[in-house]
Amino acid sequence: GREKEISIISDSFCRVATTGVCEALLIRGWSGCGKSSLVATTFEPIRVAGGYVVSRKFEEISSVNPVWTVMAAFNDLCILIKERNSDEELLEIQDELIRVFGINLPKLVRILPNAKDIFSTQASTLHLYRKVDSELTFKGLCFAIQCFMSVISAKSRPIMIFLDDLQWADNMA
């Protein structure tokens, strides 16, 4: 009975994978009506099609800042990138991250600790651990994630990020 909704999600993913243009879907409905289950049915077909799926859930009662739930999704993505790409592909990603972030690469590793795992060679990681003196503002955090995603996402690496129970997030998240 949910074929139409599954098709909408799948079609959106296919458009992103073929055009490289980002899309966002918001799925709404009453509590317990199966929104999360509906989206979860698309995870495996998306993975089989070469997509990357990351899922995180906001909690109603949590001591964790909701922004860090979003950051945890991107941090999980780093693990997928490491696991699903060849050494040659990782080297290309690594070189592009170094080009985009330059001396600010340690800031990326500070907000996404798993990003260090994308770096395979000893020589390239030397400047990952350079001391970072400045505080990262919310704007800086958003900009770093934008830059990260501009490198990581591609037609060959379409990404689906599912953030569940968004009503428990604050405006910043």
Tab-separated table of N, CA and C in Angstrom:
chain	number	residue	atom	x	y	z
A	1	GLY	N	0.785	-1.197	0.000
A	1	GLY	CA	0.000	0.000	0.000
A	1	GLY	C	0.833	1.269	0.000
A	2	ARG	N	2.168	1.172	0.042
A	2	ARG	CA	2.985	2.398	0.096
A	2	ARG	C	3.880	2.522	-1.133
A	3	GLU	N	3.517	1.818	-2.188
A	3	GLU	CA	4.340	1.801	-3.401
A	3	GLU	C	4.536	3.205	-3.975
A	4	LYS	N	3.480	4.011	-3.924
A	4	LYS	CA	3.575	5.378	-4.468
A	4	LYS	C	4.630	6.185	-3.704
A	5	GLU	N	4.592	6.104	-2.365
A	5	GLU	CA	5.536	6.862	-1.541
A	5	GLU	C	6.966	6.339	-1.713
A	6	ILE	N	7.107	5.009	-1.784
A	6	ILE	CA	8.434	4.415	-2.008
A	6	ILE	C	8.972	4.864	-3.359
A	7	SER	N	8.087	4.909	-4.349
A	7	SER	CA	8.480	5.354	-5.691
A	7	SER	C	8.946	6.810	-5.687
A	8	ILE	N	8.289	7.659	-4.916
A	8	ILE	CA	8.687	9.068	-4.832
A	8	ILE	C	10.104	9.179	-4.272
A	9	ILE	N	10.393	8.421	-3.204
A	9	ILE	CA	11.729	8.448	-2.601
A	9	ILE	C	12.760	7.894	-3.577
A	10	SER	N	12.444	6.760	-4.192
A	10	SER	CA	13.372	6.125	-5.151
A	10	SER	C	13.615	7.015	-6.358
A	11	ASP	N	12.562	7.618	-6.880
A	11	ASP	CA	12.705	8.513	-8.031
A	11	ASP	C	13.589	9.710	-7.691
A	12	SER	N	13.420	10.243	-6.486
A	12	SER	CA	14.255	11.363	-6.045
A	12	SER	C	15.719	10.943	-6.012
A	13	PHE	N	15.977	9.772	-5.427
A	13	PHE	CA	17.346	9.267	-5.382
A	13	PHE	C	17.916	9.108	-6.794
A	14	CYS	N	17.129	8.543	-7.706
A	14	CYS	CA	17.595	8.333	-9.087
A	14	CYS	C	17.913	9.660	-9.770
A	15	ARG	N	17.092	10.679	-9.527
A	15	ARG	CA	17.372	12.000	-10.115
A	15	ARG	C	18.691	12.553	-9.588
A	16	VAL	N	18.911	12.422	-8.286
A	16	VAL	CA	20.164	12.906	-7.691
A	16	VAL	C	21.342	12.144	-8.282
A	17	ALA	N	21.202	10.819	-8.416
A	17	ALA	CA	22.291	9.982	-8.934
A	17	ALA	C	22.603	10.276	-10.393
A	18	THR	N	21.609	10.696	-11.176
A	18	THR	CA	21.856	10.950	-12.594
A	18	THR	C	22.207	12.400	-12.896
A	19	THR	N	21.660	13.330	-12.119
A	19	THR	CA	21.915	14.747	-12.423
A	19	THR	C	22.968	15.366	-11.509
A	20	GLY	N	23.130	14.804	-10.310
A	20	GLY	CA	24.049	15.385	-9.341
A	20	GLY	C	23.461	16.577	-8.604
A	21	VAL	N	22.191	16.876	-8.843
A	21	VAL	CA	21.524	17.992	-8.179
A	21	VAL	C	20.893	17.492	-6.879
A	22	CYS	N	21.161	18.201	-5.795
A	22	CYS	CA	20.651	17.798	-4.474
A	22	CYS	C	19.137	17.958	-4.396
A	23	GLU	N	18.529	17.105	-3.615
A	23	GLU	CA	17.104	17.200	-3.331
A	23	GLU	C	16.887	16.928	-1.852
A	24	ALA	N	15.816	17.461	-1.320
A	24	ALA	CA	15.424	17.189	0.065
A	24	ALA	C	13.964	16.777	0.069
A	25	LEU	N	13.662	15.770	0.846
A	25	LEU	CA	12.282	15.322	1.024
A	25	LEU	C	11.929	15.432	2.491
A	26	LEU	N	10.769	15.952	2.767
A	26	LEU	CA	10.255	15.978	4.129
A	26	LEU	C	9.030	15.080	4.138
A	27	ILE	N	9.025	14.115	5.032
A	27	ILE	CA	7.931	13.161	5.118
A	27	ILE	C	7.214	13.429	6.426
A	28	ARG	N	5.930	13.676	6.327
A	28	ARG	CA	5.181	14.006	7.533
A	28	ARG	C	4.025	13.030	7.710
A	29	GLY	N	3.564	12.970	8.917
A	29	GLY	CA	2.432	12.108	9.236
A	29	GLY	C	2.323	11.956	10.731
A	30	TRP	N	1.259	11.333	11.160
A	30	TRP	CA	1.014	11.143	12.576
A	30	TRP	C	2.040	10.206	13.179
A	31	SER	N	2.281	10.352	14.447
A	31	SER	CA	3.185	9.480	15.182
A	31	SER	C	2.725	8.034	15.035
A	32	GLY	N	3.651	7.148	14.708
A	32	GLY	CA	3.336	5.729	14.607
A	32	GLY	C	2.728	5.282	13.290
A	33	CYS	N	2.663	6.175	12.299
A	33	CYS	CA	2.017	5.794	11.037
A	33	CYS	C	2.975	5.089	10.073
A	34	GLY	N	4.254	4.945	10.452
A	34	GLY	CA	5.170	4.169	9.624
A	34	GLY	C	6.099	4.970	8.722
A	35	LYS	N	6.299	6.231	9.034
A	35	LYS	CA	7.188	7.058	8.208
A	35	LYS	C	8.613	6.503	8.185
A	36	SER	N	9.135	6.166	9.356
A	36	SER	CA	10.511	5.651	9.444
A	36	SER	C	10.632	4.318	8.716
A	37	SER	N	9.651	3.446	8.878
A	37	SER	CA	9.657	2.145	8.193
A	37	SER	C	9.589	2.330	6.685
A	38	LEU	N	8.788	3.279	6.246
A	38	LEU	CA	8.671	3.574	4.820
A	38	LEU	C	10.037	3.949	4.248
A	39	VAL	N	10.718	4.885	4.886
A	39	VAL	CA	12.024	5.326	4.401
A	39	VAL	C	13.031	4.181	4.473
A	40	ALA	N	12.979	3.400	5.552
A	40	ALA	CA	13.928	2.291	5.727
A	40	ALA	C	13.818	1.248	4.617
A	41	THR	N	12.650	1.108	4.022
A	41	THR	CA	12.506	0.133	2.925
A	41	THR	C	13.315	0.527	1.699
A	42	THR	N	13.700	1.786	1.620
A	42	THR	CA	14.469	2.240	0.455
A	42	THR	C	15.976	2.121	0.668
A	43	PHE	N	16.417	1.877	1.901
A	43	PHE	CA	17.851	1.865	2.208
A	43	PHE	C	18.608	0.824	1.388
A	44	GLU	N	18.159	-0.410	1.412
A	44	GLU	CA	18.902	-1.476	0.728
A	44	GLU	C	18.932	-1.276	-0.790
A	45	PRO	N	17.799	-0.964	-1.441
A	45	PRO	CA	17.880	-0.706	-2.887
A	45	PRO	C	18.827	0.456	-3.241
A	46	ILE	N	18.865	1.458	-2.377
A	46	ILE	CA	19.769	2.589	-2.620
A	46	ILE	C	21.219	2.137	-2.481
A	47	ARG	N	21.514	1.336	-1.460
A	47	ARG	CA	22.878	0.798	-1.293
A	47	ARG	C	23.273	-0.058	-2.494
A	48	VAL	N	22.362	-0.927	-2.935
A	48	VAL	CA	22.637	-1.808	-4.077
A	48	VAL	C	22.910	-0.982	-5.327
A	49	ALA	N	22.244	0.147	-5.452
A	49	ALA	CA	22.438	1.029	-6.610
A	49	ALA	C	23.699	1.882	-6.488
A	50	GLY	N	24.476	1.674	-5.425
A	50	GLY	CA	25.726	2.417	-5.263
A	50	GLY	C	25.610	3.654	-4.396
A	51	GLY	N	24.462	3.854	-3.789
A	51	GLY	CA	24.275	5.019	-2.938
A	51	GLY	C	24.775	4.792	-1.532
A	52	TYR	N	24.963	5.870	-0.826
A	52	TYR	CA	25.398	5.856	0.570
A	52	TYR	C	24.212	6.294	1.413
A	53	VAL	N	23.877	5.502	2.420
A	53	VAL	CA	22.743	5.822	3.277
A	53	VAL	C	23.233	5.984	4.711
A	54	VAL	N	22.893	7.123	5.283
A	54	VAL	CA	23.221	7.406	6.677
A	54	VAL	C	21.921	7.802	7.364
A	55	SER	N	21.699	7.245	8.543
A	55	SER	CA	20.465	7.506	9.266
A	55	SER	C	20.781	7.860	10.716
A	56	ARG	N	20.160	8.900	11.195
A	56	ARG	CA	20.274	9.315	12.593
A	56	ARG	C	18.902	9.756	13.081
A	57	LYS	N	18.701	9.667	14.390
A	57	LYS	CA	17.406	9.976	14.988
A	57	LYS	C	17.576	11.008	16.097
A	58	PHE	N	16.742	12.031	16.052
A	58	PHE	CA	16.700	13.001	17.142
A	58	PHE	C	15.856	12.406	18.271
A	59	GLU	N	16.249	12.698	19.492
A	59	GLU	CA	15.538	12.183	20.663
A	59	GLU	C	14.823	13.323	21.357
A	60	GLU	N	13.630	13.025	21.865
A	60	GLU	CA	12.845	14.041	22.571
A	60	GLU	C	13.573	14.492	23.837
A	61	ILE	N	14.075	13.533	24.586
A	61	ILE	CA	14.790	13.853	25.815
A	61	ILE	C	16.233	13.394	25.628
A	62	SER	N	17.110	14.374	25.464
A	62	SER	CA	18.515	14.047	25.229
A	62	SER	C	19.375	15.174	25.757
A	63	SER	N	20.517	14.806	26.286
A	63	SER	CA	21.457	15.826	26.758
A	63	SER	C	22.378	16.269	25.619
A	64	VAL	N	22.252	15.631	24.468
A	64	VAL	CA	23.100	15.944	23.318
A	64	VAL	C	22.475	17.089	22.533
A	65	ASN	N	23.285	18.066	22.202
A	65	ASN	CA	22.840	19.166	21.365
A	65	ASN	C	22.393	18.577	20.018
A	66	PRO	N	21.195	18.919	19.523
A	66	PRO	CA	20.715	18.355	18.258
A	66	PRO	C	21.660	18.580	17.067
A	67	VAL	N	22.443	19.638	17.108
A	67	VAL	CA	23.414	19.861	16.026
A	67	VAL	C	24.380	18.677	15.943
A	68	TRP	N	24.733	18.113	17.083
A	68	TRP	CA	25.685	17.001	17.075
A	68	TRP	C	25.072	15.715	16.542
A	69	THR	N	23.748	15.612	16.562
A	69	THR	CA	23.090	14.480	15.907
A	69	THR	C	23.310	14.579	14.406
A	70	VAL	N	23.185	15.765	13.869
A	70	VAL	CA	23.440	15.984	12.441
A	70	VAL	C	24.917	15.711	12.135
A	71	MET	N	25.786	16.217	12.983
A	71	MET	CA	27.227	16.011	12.755
A	71	MET	C	27.573	14.525	12.825
A	72	ALA	N	26.907	13.788	13.702
A	72	ALA	CA	27.153	12.347	13.813
A	72	ALA	C	26.789	11.631	12.515
A	73	ALA	N	25.767	12.107	11.823
A	73	ALA	CA	25.404	11.517	10.524
A	73	ALA	C	26.543	11.709	9.522
A	74	PHE	N	27.109	12.892	9.481
A	74	PHE	CA	28.234	13.143	8.571
A	74	PHE	C	29.475	12.344	8.988
A	75	ASN	N	29.654	12.197	10.286
A	75	ASN	CA	30.773	11.400	10.791
A	75	ASN	C	30.607	9.931	10.377
A	76	ASP	N	29.374	9.411	10.449
A	76	ASP	CA	29.082	8.054	9.981
A	76	ASP	C	29.367	7.922	8.485
A	77	LEU	N	29.080	8.971	7.747
A	77	LEU	CA	29.339	8.954	6.301
A	77	LEU	C	30.818	8.738	6.016
A	78	CYS	N	31.679	9.302	6.834
A	78	CYS	CA	33.127	9.110	6.657
A	78	CYS	C	33.493	7.628	6.704
A	79	ILE	N	32.863	6.888	7.608
A	79	ILE	CA	33.129	5.453	7.719
A	79	ILE	C	32.703	4.741	6.436
A	80	LEU	N	31.535	5.092	5.924
A	80	LEU	CA	31.063	4.480	4.674
A	80	LEU	C	32.001	4.782	3.510
A	81	ILE	N	32.468	6.015	3.448
A	81	ILE	CA	33.392	6.405	2.374
A	81	ILE	C	34.644	5.542	2.446
A	82	LYS	N	35.176	5.367	3.636
A	82	LYS	CA	36.380	4.552	3.830
A	82	LYS	C	36.125	3.096	3.428
A	83	GLU	N	34.989	2.557	3.834
A	83	GLU	CA	34.686	1.146	3.587
A	83	GLU	C	34.377	0.830	2.124
A	84	ARG	N	33.760	1.764	1.423
A	84	ARG	CA	33.225	1.429	0.111
A	84	ARG	C	34.018	1.965	-1.070
A	85	ASN	N	35.152	2.587	-0.810
A	85	ASN	CA	35.960	3.108	-1.908
A	85	ASN	C	37.306	2.406	-1.945
A	86	SER	N	37.827	2.286	-3.153
A	86	SER	CA	39.144	1.668	-3.328
A	86	SER	C	40.219	2.619	-2.822
A	87	ASP	N	41.446	2.102	-2.653
A	87	ASP	CA	42.556	2.953	-2.225
A	87	ASP	C	42.766	4.099	-3.209
A	88	GLU	N	42.602	3.813	-4.485
A	88	GLU	CA	42.776	4.845	-5.514
A	88	GLU	C	41.707	5.928	-5.382
A	89	GLU	N	40.458	5.525	-5.167
A	89	GLU	CA	39.374	6.494	-4.993
A	89	GLU	C	39.574	7.309	-3.711
A	90	LEU	N	40.019	6.633	-2.655
A	90	LEU	CA	40.278	7.345	-1.402
A	90	LEU	C	41.387	8.371	-1.566
A	91	LEU	N	42.391	8.028	-2.352
A	91	LEU	CA	43.481	8.970	-2.601
A	91	LEU	C	42.964	10.210	-3.334
A	92	GLU	N	42.058	10.020	-4.294
A	92	GLU	CA	41.463	11.158	-5.002
A	92	GLU	C	40.647	12.026	-4.040
A	93	ILE	N	39.866	11.383	-3.187
A	93	ILE	CA	39.057	12.114	-2.206
A	93	ILE	C	39.976	12.858	-1.240
A	94	GLN	N	40.997	12.177	-0.785
A	94	GLN	CA	41.961	12.766	0.139
A	94	GLN	C	42.615	13.998	-0.480
A	95	ASP	N	43.074	13.883	-1.715
A	95	ASP	CA	43.718	15.014	-2.387
A	95	ASP	C	42.764	16.192	-2.533
A	96	GLU	N	41.505	15.890	-2.841
A	96	GLU	CA	40.523	16.958	-3.004
A	96	GLU	C	40.195	17.614	-1.657
A	97	LEU	N	40.109	16.821	-0.595
A	97	LEU	CA	39.882	17.405	0.730
A	97	LEU	C	41.041	18.309	1.130
A	98	ILE	N	42.257	17.885	0.847
A	98	ILE	CA	43.431	18.713	1.147
A	98	ILE	C	43.383	19.998	0.331
A	99	ARG	N	42.992	19.893	-0.950
A	99	ARG	CA	42.915	21.071	-1.809
A	99	ARG	C	41.843	22.040	-1.299
A	100	VAL	N	40.672	21.516	-0.936
A	100	VAL	CA	39.558	22.365	-0.515
A	100	VAL	C	39.799	22.966	0.868
A	101	PHE	N	40.296	22.169	1.812
A	101	PHE	CA	40.445	22.640	3.186
A	101	PHE	C	41.804	23.275	3.466
A	102	GLY	N	42.831	22.860	2.746
A	102	GLY	CA	44.158	23.422	2.969
A	102	GLY	C	44.582	23.318	4.425
A	103	ILE	N	45.052	24.423	4.962
A	103	ILE	CA	45.532	24.408	6.354
A	103	ILE	C	44.401	24.238	7.371
A	104	ASN	N	43.163	24.332	6.904
A	104	ASN	CA	42.018	24.166	7.802
A	104	ASN	C	41.544	22.715	7.909
A	105	LEU	N	42.283	21.799	7.316
A	105	LEU	CA	41.918	20.385	7.384
A	105	LEU	C	41.774	19.877	8.826
A	106	PRO	N	42.608	20.312	9.770
A	106	PRO	CA	42.414	19.859	11.157
A	106	PRO	C	41.044	20.240	11.726
A	107	LYS	N	40.458	21.332	11.248
A	107	LYS	CA	39.123	21.712	11.706
A	107	LYS	C	38.096	20.669	11.274
A	108	LEU	N	38.243	20.152	10.057
A	108	LEU	CA	37.340	19.115	9.589
A	108	LEU	C	37.456	17.876	10.480
A	109	VAL	N	38.678	17.483	10.777
A	109	VAL	CA	38.906	16.298	11.612
A	109	VAL	C	38.405	16.539	13.035
A	110	ARG	N	38.431	17.781	13.464
A	110	ARG	CA	37.929	18.100	14.806
A	110	ARG	C	36.418	17.912	14.883
A	111	ILE	N	35.701	18.300	13.818
A	111	ILE	CA	34.239	18.172	13.858
A	111	ILE	C	33.763	16.803	13.349
A	112	LEU	N	34.567	16.160	12.493
A	112	LEU	CA	34.244	14.821	11.986
A	112	LEU	C	35.456	13.917	12.229
A	113	PRO	N	35.617	13.398	13.421
A	113	PRO	CA	36.810	12.604	13.743
A	113	PRO	C	37.046	11.428	12.795
A	114	ASN	N	35.979	10.842	12.260
A	114	ASN	CA	36.154	9.715	11.340
A	114	ASN	C	36.712	10.134	9.982
A	115	ALA	N	36.763	11.429	9.723
A	115	ALA	CA	37.337	11.902	8.447
A	115	ALA	C	38.812	11.531	8.355
A	116	LYS	N	39.479	11.415	9.492
A	116	LYS	CA	40.912	11.058	9.457
A	116	LYS	C	41.119	9.680	8.834
A	117	ASP	N	40.119	8.809	8.933
A	117	ASP	CA	40.238	7.461	8.380
A	117	ASP	C	40.220	7.439	6.849
A	118	ILE	N	39.767	8.508	6.251
A	118	ILE	CA	39.775	8.608	4.787
A	118	ILE	C	41.209	8.746	4.286
A	119	PHE	N	42.070	9.268	5.151
A	119	PHE	CA	43.462	9.510	4.779
A	119	PHE	C	44.283	8.254	5.009
A	120	SER	N	44.898	7.761	3.918
A	120	SER	CA	45.544	6.457	3.993
A	120	SER	C	47.052	6.513	4.182
A	121	THR	N	47.697	7.545	3.695
A	121	THR	CA	49.156	7.550	3.760
A	121	THR	C	49.650	8.378	4.934
A	122	GLN	N	50.732	7.937	5.512
A	122	GLN	CA	51.322	8.611	6.669
A	122	GLN	C	51.676	10.064	6.353
A	123	ALA	N	52.262	10.287	5.186
A	123	ALA	CA	52.723	11.636	4.837
A	123	ALA	C	51.555	12.622	4.751
A	124	SER	N	50.428	12.174	4.215
A	124	SER	CA	49.315	13.103	4.032
A	124	SER	C	48.632	13.445	5.349
A	125	THR	N	48.812	12.636	6.367
A	125	THR	CA	48.108	12.888	7.621
A	125	THR	C	48.901	13.744	8.598
A	126	LEU	N	50.114	14.080	8.265
A	126	LEU	CA	50.927	14.856	9.195
A	126	LEU	C	50.261	16.166	9.591
A	127	HIS	N	49.655	16.856	8.625
A	127	HIS	CA	49.051	18.141	8.963
A	127	HIS	C	47.600	17.999	9.442
A	128	LEU	N	47.095	16.772	9.562
A	128	LEU	CA	45.759	16.582	10.118
A	128	LEU	C	45.710	16.925	11.597
A	129	TYR	N	46.841	16.750	12.262
A	129	TYR	CA	46.863	16.894	13.703
A	129	TYR	C	47.508	18.203	14.157
A	130	ARG	N	47.685	19.123	13.225
A	130	ARG	CA	48.202	20.433	13.585
A	130	ARG	C	47.233	21.048	14.592
A	131	LYS	N	47.774	21.713	15.570
A	131	LYS	CA	46.939	22.299	16.618
A	131	LYS	C	46.009	23.343	16.006
A	132	VAL	N	44.756	23.265	16.400
A	132	VAL	CA	43.752	24.218	15.941
A	132	VAL	C	43.453	25.150	17.101
A	133	ASP	N	43.795	26.410	16.914
A	133	ASP	CA	43.640	27.369	18.003
A	133	ASP	C	42.269	28.026	18.031
A	134	SER	N	41.704	28.242	16.871
A	134	SER	CA	40.479	29.042	16.826
A	134	SER	C	39.237	28.200	17.104
A	135	GLU	N	38.255	28.837	17.679
A	135	GLU	CA	36.959	28.209	17.902
A	135	GLU	C	36.206	28.179	16.580
A	136	LEU	N	35.389	27.188	16.426
A	136	LEU	CA	34.594	27.069	15.212
A	136	LEU	C	33.201	27.623	15.491
A	137	THR	N	32.795	28.622	14.742
A	137	THR	CA	31.463	29.191	14.905
A	137	THR	C	30.454	28.287	14.204
A	138	PHE	N	29.185	28.536	14.456
A	138	PHE	CA	28.142	27.748	13.793
A	138	PHE	C	28.227	27.946	12.282
A	139	LYS	N	28.475	29.185	11.854
A	139	LYS	CA	28.630	29.460	10.421
A	139	LYS	C	29.825	28.696	9.855
A	140	GLY	N	30.907	28.679	10.609
A	140	GLY	CA	32.098	27.946	10.186
A	140	GLY	C	31.846	26.455	10.104
A	141	LEU	N	31.070	25.936	11.045
A	141	LEU	CA	30.689	24.532	11.049
A	141	LEU	C	29.879	24.189	9.795
A	142	CYS	N	28.898	25.017	9.493
A	142	CYS	CA	28.069	24.812	8.298
A	142	CYS	C	28.916	24.883	7.033
A	143	PHE	N	29.819	25.844	6.979
A	143	PHE	CA	30.679	25.995	5.804
A	143	PHE	C	31.586	24.772	5.641
A	144	ALA	N	32.131	24.268	6.746
A	144	ALA	CA	32.997	23.085	6.686
A	144	ALA	C	32.231	21.877	6.161
A	145	ILE	N	31.001	21.706	6.610
A	145	ILE	CA	30.185	20.577	6.139
A	145	ILE	C	29.848	20.754	4.663
A	146	GLN	N	29.546	21.979	4.243
A	146	GLN	CA	29.288	22.234	2.820
A	146	GLN	C	30.500	21.864	1.982
A	147	CYS	N	31.663	22.275	2.418
A	147	CYS	CA	32.898	21.965	1.686
A	147	CYS	C	33.148	20.460	1.655
A	148	PHE	N	32.955	19.813	2.796
A	148	PHE	CA	33.122	18.365	2.889
A	148	PHE	C	32.192	17.659	1.906
A	149	MET	N	30.929	18.052	1.910
A	149	MET	CA	29.956	17.408	1.030
A	149	MET	C	30.232	17.708	-0.443
A	150	SER	N	30.793	18.874	-0.733
A	150	SER	CA	31.119	19.180	-2.135
A	150	SER	C	32.190	18.233	-2.661
A	151	VAL	N	33.037	17.725	-1.781
A	151	VAL	CA	34.069	16.762	-2.168
A	151	VAL	C	33.508	15.343	-2.163
A	152	ILE	N	32.789	14.989	-1.132
A	152	ILE	CA	32.347	13.612	-0.919
A	152	ILE	C	31.217	13.211	-1.860
A	153	SER	N	30.233	14.071	-2.028
A	153	SER	CA	29.089	13.700	-2.858
A	153	SER	C	29.411	13.907	-4.329
A	154	ALA	N	28.938	12.975	-5.125
A	154	ALA	CA	29.159	13.026	-6.569
A	154	ALA	C	28.129	12.123	-7.230
A	155	LYS	N	28.008	12.218	-8.537
A	155	LYS	CA	27.107	11.307	-9.238
A	155	LYS	C	27.469	9.860	-8.930
A	156	SER	N	28.766	9.607	-8.795
A	156	SER	CA	29.217	8.243	-8.508
A	156	SER	C	29.067	7.882	-7.027
A	157	ARG	N	28.776	8.871	-6.184
A	157	ARG	CA	28.598	8.645	-4.756
A	157	ARG	C	27.361	9.406	-4.258
A	158	PRO	N	26.163	9.050	-4.750
A	158	PRO	CA	24.961	9.742	-4.255
A	158	PRO	C	24.725	9.376	-2.792
A	159	ILE	N	24.288	10.355	-2.031
A	159	ILE	CA	24.171	10.189	-0.574
A	159	ILE	C	22.744	10.495	-0.131
A	160	MET	N	22.215	9.599	0.709
A	160	MET	CA	20.926	9.825	1.348
A	160	MET	C	21.178	9.948	2.845
A	161	ILE	N	20.786	11.084	3.400
A	161	ILE	CA	20.894	11.281	4.845
A	161	ILE	C	19.474	11.360	5.392
A	162	PHE	N	19.136	10.409	6.242
A	162	PHE	CA	17.800	10.344	6.831
A	162	PHE	C	17.894	10.797	8.278
A	163	LEU	N	17.240	11.910	8.582
A	163	LEU	CA	17.190	12.438	9.943
A	163	LEU	C	15.768	12.236	10.460
A	164	ASP	N	15.625	11.299	11.374
A	164	ASP	CA	14.318	10.894	11.879
A	164	ASP	C	13.927	11.731	13.095
A	165	ASP	N	12.635	11.899	13.260
A	165	ASP	CA	12.059	12.650	14.386
A	165	ASP	C	12.612	14.079	14.446
A	166	LEU	N	12.592	14.720	13.319
A	166	LEU	CA	13.109	16.083	13.178
A	166	LEU	C	12.400	17.076	14.102
A	167	GLN	N	11.196	16.748	14.536
A	167	GLN	CA	10.462	17.665	15.425
A	167	GLN	C	11.192	17.883	16.748
A	168	TRP	N	12.123	16.984	17.111
A	168	TRP	CA	12.854	17.133	18.363
A	168	TRP	C	14.144	17.943	18.190
A	169	ALA	N	14.443	18.336	16.956
A	169	ALA	CA	15.632	19.162	16.705
A	169	ALA	C	15.304	20.624	16.982
A	170	ASP	N	16.338	21.410	17.240
A	170	ASP	CA	16.118	22.839	17.397
A	170	ASP	C	16.346	23.531	16.058
A	171	ASN	N	16.174	24.836	16.023
A	171	ASN	CA	16.313	25.576	14.768
A	171	ASN	C	17.704	25.489	14.168
A	172	MET	N	18.732	25.430	15.008
A	172	MET	CA	20.097	25.369	14.494
A	172	MET	C	20.382	24.053	13.784
A	173	ALA	N	19.853	22.949	14.293
A	173	ALA	CA	20.082	21.643	13.688
A	173	ALA	C	19.428	21.594	12.317
